[in-house]
């Protein structure tokens, strides 16, 4: 199956304190989730027409270890299953050689214009 690795540098505005998810100046879980979701989204990019996009519909994450501001996080997404318009991923995140997060993620491919018509 397809795989992608992306590299992210932890920014000061991505800490638990700044994002309101905790009391420490370490990578916030919501920021880690965003990195993981972004990696999966980018893995699908070549499979989409210009009229399509993908949207996240499910995420299960274990945030295993703290990561300091300025550190590089390597996120590895692997496509596990593709059915009709649904894609399932395994995602792992590393700070150097240490596993800091892992999880599963599902995305659905949608027609952008049709999806946006659902807004009220």
PDB file of C-alpha atoms in Angstrom:
ATOM      1  CA  UNK A   1       0.000   0.000   0.000  1.00  0.00           C
ATOM      2  CA  UNK A   2       0.936   3.651  -0.304  1.00  0.00           C
ATOM      3  CA  UNK A   3       3.056   5.387   2.341  1.00  0.00           C
ATOM      4  CA  UNK A   4       4.174   8.941   3.048  1.00  0.00           C
ATOM      5  CA  UNK A   5       6.513  10.501   5.611  1.00  0.00           C
ATOM      6  CA  UNK A   6       6.302  14.217   6.417  1.00  0.00           C
ATOM      7  CA  UNK A   7       8.470  16.290   8.725  1.00  0.00           C
ATOM      8  CA  UNK A   8       7.077  18.989  11.012  1.00  0.00           C
ATOM      9  CA  UNK A   9       8.850  21.339  13.401  1.00  0.00           C
ATOM     10  CA  UNK A  10       6.996  21.954  16.663  1.00  0.00           C
ATOM     11  CA  UNK A  11       6.105  25.645  16.892  1.00  0.00           C
ATOM     12  CA  UNK A  12       5.513  27.699  20.046  1.00  0.00           C
ATOM     13  CA  UNK A  13       1.816  28.093  19.159  1.00  0.00           C
ATOM     14  CA  UNK A  14       1.393  24.295  19.069  1.00  0.00           C
ATOM     15  CA  UNK A  15       1.971  23.720  22.781  1.00  0.00           C
ATOM     16  CA  UNK A  16      -0.638  22.393  25.184  1.00  0.00           C
ATOM     17  CA  UNK A  17      -0.592  25.741  27.013  1.00  0.00           C
ATOM     18  CA  UNK A  18      -1.177  27.809  23.854  1.00  0.00           C
ATOM     19  CA  UNK A  19      -3.859  25.476  22.486  1.00  0.00           C
ATOM     20  CA  UNK A  20      -5.641  25.193  25.835  1.00  0.00           C
ATOM     21  CA  UNK A  21      -5.391  21.412  26.045  1.00  0.00           C
ATOM     22  CA  UNK A  22      -2.941  21.252  28.960  1.00  0.00           C
ATOM     23  CA  UNK A  23      -0.586  23.098  31.275  1.00  0.00           C
ATOM     24  CA  UNK A  24       2.834  22.349  29.757  1.00  0.00           C
ATOM     25  CA  UNK A  25       4.905  23.874  26.966  1.00  0.00           C
ATOM     26  CA  UNK A  26       5.111  20.624  24.987  1.00  0.00           C
ATOM     27  CA  UNK A  27       3.472  19.512  21.738  1.00  0.00           C
ATOM     28  CA  UNK A  28      -0.292  19.527  22.273  1.00  0.00           C
ATOM     29  CA  UNK A  29      -2.305  16.467  21.380  1.00  0.00           C
ATOM     30  CA  UNK A  30      -4.560  18.509  19.041  1.00  0.00           C
ATOM     31  CA  UNK A  31      -1.448  19.692  17.165  1.00  0.00           C
ATOM     32  CA  UNK A  32      -0.160  16.123  16.876  1.00  0.00           C
ATOM     33  CA  UNK A  33      -3.543  15.011  15.550  1.00  0.00           C
ATOM     34  CA  UNK A  34      -3.447  17.812  12.957  1.00  0.00           C
ATOM     35  CA  UNK A  35       0.023  16.717  11.804  1.00  0.00           C
ATOM     36  CA  UNK A  36      -1.175  13.134  11.472  1.00  0.00           C
ATOM     37  CA  UNK A  37      -4.327  14.098   9.603  1.00  0.00           C
ATOM     38  CA  UNK A  38      -2.359  16.401   7.288  1.00  0.00           C
ATOM     39  CA  UNK A  39       0.019  13.595   6.387  1.00  0.00           C
ATOM     40  CA  UNK A  40      -2.866  11.258   5.500  1.00  0.00           C
ATOM     41  CA  UNK A  41      -4.570  14.021   3.485  1.00  0.00           C
ATOM     42  CA  UNK A  42      -1.390  14.630   1.494  1.00  0.00           C
ATOM     43  CA  UNK A  43      -0.978  10.901   0.857  1.00  0.00           C
ATOM     44  CA  UNK A  44      -4.323  10.964  -1.002  1.00  0.00           C
ATOM     45  CA  UNK A  45      -3.641  14.125  -3.020  1.00  0.00           C
ATOM     46  CA  UNK A  46      -2.528  12.355  -6.218  1.00  0.00           C
ATOM     47  CA  UNK A  47      -5.669  10.180  -6.210  1.00  0.00           C
ATOM     48  CA  UNK A  48      -8.110  13.094  -6.356  1.00  0.00           C
ATOM     49  CA  UNK A  49      -9.496  15.009  -9.310  1.00  0.00           C
ATOM     50  CA  UNK A  50      -9.518  18.811  -9.199  1.00  0.00           C
ATOM     51  CA  UNK A  51     -13.218  18.630  -8.246  1.00  0.00           C
ATOM     52  CA  UNK A  52     -12.535  16.422  -5.231  1.00  0.00           C
ATOM     53  CA  UNK A  53     -11.102  16.693  -1.737  1.00  0.00           C
ATOM     54  CA  UNK A  54     -10.948  14.389   1.248  1.00  0.00           C
ATOM     55  CA  UNK A  55     -12.389  15.001   4.695  1.00  0.00           C
ATOM     56  CA  UNK A  56     -11.483  13.325   7.946  1.00  0.00           C
ATOM     57  CA  UNK A  57     -14.307  11.324   9.513  1.00  0.00           C
ATOM     58  CA  UNK A  58     -12.611   9.321  12.286  1.00  0.00           C
ATOM     59  CA  UNK A  59      -9.408   9.460  14.310  1.00  0.00           C
ATOM     60  CA  UNK A  60      -8.130   7.317  17.152  1.00  0.00           C
ATOM     61  CA  UNK A  61      -4.809   8.456  18.623  1.00  0.00           C
ATOM     62  CA  UNK A  62      -2.561   7.534  21.518  1.00  0.00           C
ATOM     63  CA  UNK A  63      -0.201  10.384  22.447  1.00  0.00           C
ATOM     64  CA  UNK A  64       2.653   8.485  24.083  1.00  0.00           C
ATOM     65  CA  UNK A  65       5.455  10.937  24.905  1.00  0.00           C
ATOM     66  CA  UNK A  66       6.149  14.684  25.232  1.00  0.00           C
ATOM     67  CA  UNK A  67       7.914  16.648  22.510  1.00  0.00           C
ATOM     68  CA  UNK A  68       9.670  19.988  22.981  1.00  0.00           C
ATOM     69  CA  UNK A  69       9.156  23.181  20.986  1.00  0.00           C
ATOM     70  CA  UNK A  70      11.652  23.236  18.117  1.00  0.00           C
ATOM     71  CA  UNK A  71      11.857  19.451  17.823  1.00  0.00           C
ATOM     72  CA  UNK A  72      11.216  17.725  14.508  1.00  0.00           C
ATOM     73  CA  UNK A  73       8.317  15.292  14.358  1.00  0.00           C
ATOM     74  CA  UNK A  74       8.355  12.676  11.602  1.00  0.00           C
ATOM     75  CA  UNK A  75       4.853  11.490  10.747  1.00  0.00           C
ATOM     76  CA  UNK A  76       4.423   8.293   8.735  1.00  0.00           C
ATOM     77  CA  UNK A  77       1.043   7.514   7.190  1.00  0.00           C
ATOM     78  CA  UNK A  78       0.265   4.222   5.502  1.00  0.00           C
ATOM     79  CA  UNK A  79      -2.869   3.542   3.496  1.00  0.00           C
ATOM     80  CA  UNK A  80      -4.342   0.310   4.836  1.00  0.00           C
ATOM     81  CA  UNK A  81      -7.629   0.010   2.978  1.00  0.00           C
ATOM     82  CA  UNK A  82      -9.442   1.703   0.112  1.00  0.00           C
ATOM     83  CA  UNK A  83     -13.135   1.063  -0.494  1.00  0.00           C
ATOM     84  CA  UNK A  84     -15.241   3.177  -2.838  1.00  0.00           C
ATOM     85  CA  UNK A  85     -14.735   6.655  -1.404  1.00  0.00           C
ATOM     86  CA  UNK A  86     -13.381   5.681   2.056  1.00  0.00           C
ATOM     87  CA  UNK A  87      -9.697   5.381   2.964  1.00  0.00           C
ATOM     88  CA  UNK A  88      -8.225   3.950   6.181  1.00  0.00           C
ATOM     89  CA  UNK A  89      -4.743   4.734   7.487  1.00  0.00           C
ATOM     90  CA  UNK A  90      -2.253   3.696  10.119  1.00  0.00           C
ATOM     91  CA  UNK A  91      -0.252   6.680  11.337  1.00  0.00           C
ATOM     92  CA  UNK A  92       2.826   6.891  13.563  1.00  0.00           C
ATOM     93  CA  UNK A  93       4.730   9.936  14.797  1.00  0.00           C
ATOM     94  CA  UNK A  94       8.336   9.997  15.954  1.00  0.00           C
ATOM     95  CA  UNK A  95      10.553  12.519  17.771  1.00  0.00           C
ATOM     96  CA  UNK A  96      14.013  11.356  16.697  1.00  0.00           C
ATOM     97  CA  UNK A  97      13.752   7.579  17.159  1.00  0.00           C
ATOM     98  CA  UNK A  98      11.107   7.681  19.907  1.00  0.00           C
ATOM     99  CA  UNK A  99       7.504   6.815  19.039  1.00  0.00           C
ATOM    100  CA  UNK A 100       5.444   9.743  20.377  1.00  0.00           C
ATOM    101  CA  UNK A 101       2.064   8.930  18.873  1.00  0.00           C
ATOM    102  CA  UNK A 102       0.205   6.308  16.899  1.00  0.00           C
ATOM    103  CA  UNK A 103      -3.279   5.793  15.671  1.00  0.00           C
ATOM    104  CA  UNK A 104      -5.760   5.076  12.943  1.00  0.00           C
ATOM    105  CA  UNK A 105      -7.556   7.547  10.722  1.00  0.00           C
ATOM    106  CA  UNK A 106     -10.336   7.431   8.153  1.00  0.00           C
ATOM    107  CA  UNK A 107     -10.992   9.895   5.356  1.00  0.00           C
ATOM    108  CA  UNK A 108     -13.777  10.092   2.800  1.00  0.00           C
ATOM    109  CA  UNK A 109     -13.339  11.414  -0.734  1.00  0.00           C
ATOM    110  CA  UNK A 110     -16.039  13.940  -1.616  1.00  0.00           C
ATOM    111  CA  UNK A 111     -16.965  16.211  -4.494  1.00  0.00           C
ATOM    112  CA  UNK A 112     -16.002  19.638  -3.134  1.00  0.00           C
ATOM    113  CA  UNK A 113     -18.981  21.585  -4.566  1.00  0.00           C
ATOM    114  CA  UNK A 114     -21.520  18.986  -3.401  1.00  0.00           C
ATOM    115  CA  UNK A 115     -19.970  18.874   0.069  1.00  0.00           C
ATOM    116  CA  UNK A 116     -19.963  22.667   0.441  1.00  0.00           C
ATOM    117  CA  UNK A 117     -23.659  22.848  -0.550  1.00  0.00           C
ATOM    118  CA  UNK A 118     -24.396  21.151   2.787  1.00  0.00           C
ATOM    119  CA  UNK A 119     -23.389  24.365   4.613  1.00  0.00           C
ATOM    120  CA  UNK A 120     -26.268  26.537   5.769  1.00  0.00           C
TER     121      UNK A 120
END
